[in-house]
mmCIF file of C-alpha atoms in Angstrom:
data_model
loop_
_atom_site.group_PDB
_atom_site.id
_atom_site.type_symbol
_atom_site.label_atom_id
_atom_site.label_comp_id
_atom_site.label_asym_id
_atom_site.label_seq_id
_atom_site.Cartn_x
_atom_site.Cartn_y
_atom_site.Cartn_z
ATOM 1 C CA GLY G 74 0.000 0.000 0.000
ATOM 2 C CA TYR G 75 0.852 3.643 -0.117
ATOM 3 C CA ASP G 76 1.211 5.750 3.013
ATOM 4 C CA ILE G 77 0.448 9.067 1.330
ATOM 5 C CA ALA G 78 -0.628 8.605 -2.283
ATOM 6 C CA ALA G 79 -3.378 5.985 -1.814
ATOM 7 C CA ASP G 80 -5.989 8.536 -2.951
ATOM 8 C CA TYR G 81 -3.916 9.228 -6.078
ATOM 9 C CA ASP G 82 -3.770 5.496 -6.807
ATOM 10 C CA LEU G 83 -7.534 5.138 -6.324
ATOM 11 C CA THR G 84 -8.271 8.110 -8.586
ATOM 12 C CA VAL G 85 -5.986 6.876 -11.377
ATOM 13 C CA ARG G 86 -7.432 3.363 -11.220
ATOM 14 C CA PHE G 87 -10.962 4.742 -11.325
ATOM 15 C CA LEU G 88 -10.181 6.960 -14.323
ATOM 16 C CA MET G 89 -8.570 4.036 -16.146
ATOM 17 C CA HIS G 90 -11.871 2.138 -16.040
ATOM 18 C CA THR G 91 -14.213 4.826 -17.309
ATOM 19 C CA SER G 92 -14.636 6.562 -20.624
ATOM 20 C CA ASN G 93 -17.016 9.177 -19.281
ATOM 21 C CA VAL G 94 -14.939 11.960 -17.692
ATOM 22 C CA HIS G 95 -15.974 15.600 -17.456
ATOM 23 C CA TYR G 96 -13.776 18.597 -16.707
ATOM 24 C CA CYS G 97 -14.969 20.913 -13.932
ATOM 25 C CA ALA G 98 -13.533 24.423 -13.941
ATOM 26 C CA PHE G 99 -14.093 24.725 -10.204
ATOM 27 C CA PRO G 100 -12.860 22.775 -7.179
ATOM 28 C CA ILE G 101 -15.027 19.902 -6.036
ATOM 29 C CA CYS G 102 -12.843 19.049 -3.055
ATOM 30 C CA LEU G 103 -10.758 21.316 -0.826
ATOM 31 C CA PHE G 104 -7.944 20.103 1.398
ATOM 32 C CA GLU G 105 -6.606 21.784 4.499
ATOM 33 C CA LYS G 106 -3.069 23.119 4.466
ATOM 34 C CA GLY G 107 -0.450 21.219 6.402
ATOM 35 C CA GLY G 108 -1.629 17.709 5.581
ATOM 36 C CA ILE G 109 0.644 14.693 5.435
ATOM 37 C CA SER G 110 1.298 15.060 1.684
ATOM 38 C CA GLN G 111 2.542 18.615 2.267
ATOM 39 C CA LYS G 112 4.665 17.599 5.228
ATOM 40 C CA ASN G 113 6.200 14.670 3.318
ATOM 41 C CA VAL G 114 6.351 16.044 -0.221
ATOM 42 C CA THR G 115 9.300 13.892 -1.270
ATOM 43 C CA GLN G 116 7.629 10.656 -0.194
ATOM 44 C CA ALA G 117 4.325 11.704 -1.793
ATOM 45 C CA ARG G 118 5.991 12.458 -5.128
ATOM 46 C CA ARG G 119 7.957 9.193 -4.958
ATOM 47 C CA GLU G 120 4.747 7.232 -4.389
ATOM 48 C CA GLN G 121 3.009 9.039 -7.274
ATOM 49 C CA PHE G 122 5.970 8.208 -9.527
ATOM 50 C CA THR G 123 5.722 4.545 -8.523
ATOM 51 C CA ILE G 124 1.974 4.490 -9.170
ATOM 52 C CA ARG G 125 2.367 5.984 -12.651
ATOM 53 C CA LYS G 126 5.148 3.485 -13.396
ATOM 54 C CA LYS G 127 3.248 0.473 -12.047
ATOM 55 C CA LEU G 128 0.016 1.343 -13.881
ATOM 56 C CA LYS G 129 1.907 2.339 -17.064
ATOM 57 C CA ILE G 130 -0.239 5.429 -17.582
ATOM 58 C CA VAL G 131 2.667 7.441 -19.015
ATOM 59 C CA THR G 132 5.952 6.626 -20.710
ATOM 60 C CA PRO G 133 9.099 6.431 -18.538
ATOM 61 C CA PHE G 134 10.256 9.752 -20.023
ATOM 62 C CA GLN G 135 6.911 11.418 -19.250
ATOM 63 C CA ASN G 136 7.005 10.061 -15.714
ATOM 64 C CA LYS G 137 10.450 11.537 -15.115
ATOM 65 C CA TRP G 138 9.368 14.841 -16.724
ATOM 66 C CA ILE G 139 6.310 15.036 -14.432
ATOM 67 C CA SER G 140 8.511 14.402 -11.394
ATOM 68 C CA LEU G 141 11.015 17.038 -12.504
ATOM 69 C CA ARG G 142 8.247 19.610 -12.956
ATOM 70 C CA GLN G 143 6.772 18.769 -9.535
ATOM 71 C CA TYR G 144 10.191 19.127 -7.913
ATOM 72 C CA GLY G 145 10.781 22.434 -9.695
ATOM 73 C CA ALA G 146 7.379 23.790 -8.680
ATOM 74 C CA SER G 147 7.778 22.817 -5.025
ATOM 75 C CA SER G 148 11.304 24.282 -4.952
ATOM 76 C CA LEU G 149 10.096 27.537 -6.493
ATOM 77 C CA LYS G 150 7.175 27.694 -4.057
ATOM 78 C CA ARG G 151 9.579 27.268 -1.125
ATOM 79 C CA LEU G 152 12.321 29.625 -2.387
ATOM 80 C CA ALA G 153 10.288 32.324 -4.171
ATOM 81 C CA PRO G 154 6.625 32.060 -3.163
ATOM 82 C CA ALA G 155 5.583 35.376 -4.740
ATOM 83 C CA LEU G 156 6.994 34.324 -8.121
ATOM 84 C CA TYR G 157 5.429 30.878 -7.775
ATOM 85 C CA TRP G 158 1.945 32.306 -7.164
ATOM 86 C CA ALA G 159 2.323 34.909 -9.924
ATOM 87 C CA LEU G 160 3.167 32.129 -12.381
ATOM 88 C CA ARG G 161 0.303 29.953 -11.105
ATOM 89 C CA ARG G 162 -2.185 32.763 -11.733
ATOM 90 C CA ARG G 163 -1.042 32.960 -15.360
ATOM 91 C CA VAL G 164 -1.597 29.253 -16.048
#
């Protein structure tokens, strides 16, 4: 099992078995700050990487690229939060 990313695993598995997915432009679930995935970011990202690899939902290159982007975003958020949030608002 996964200590942190079990919800990620469940969501991916669910999405793999449906062809009827709709995009919502608004949040349907809000999480409190300071949860376990925020306290253990490295472990959470490692578990997500393993899940993507195990379920073969992306290529190995894509999986590494996703992890690199996540690491870059979390580093930027920690080192330059104002820049991070300015960039997030543009996306």
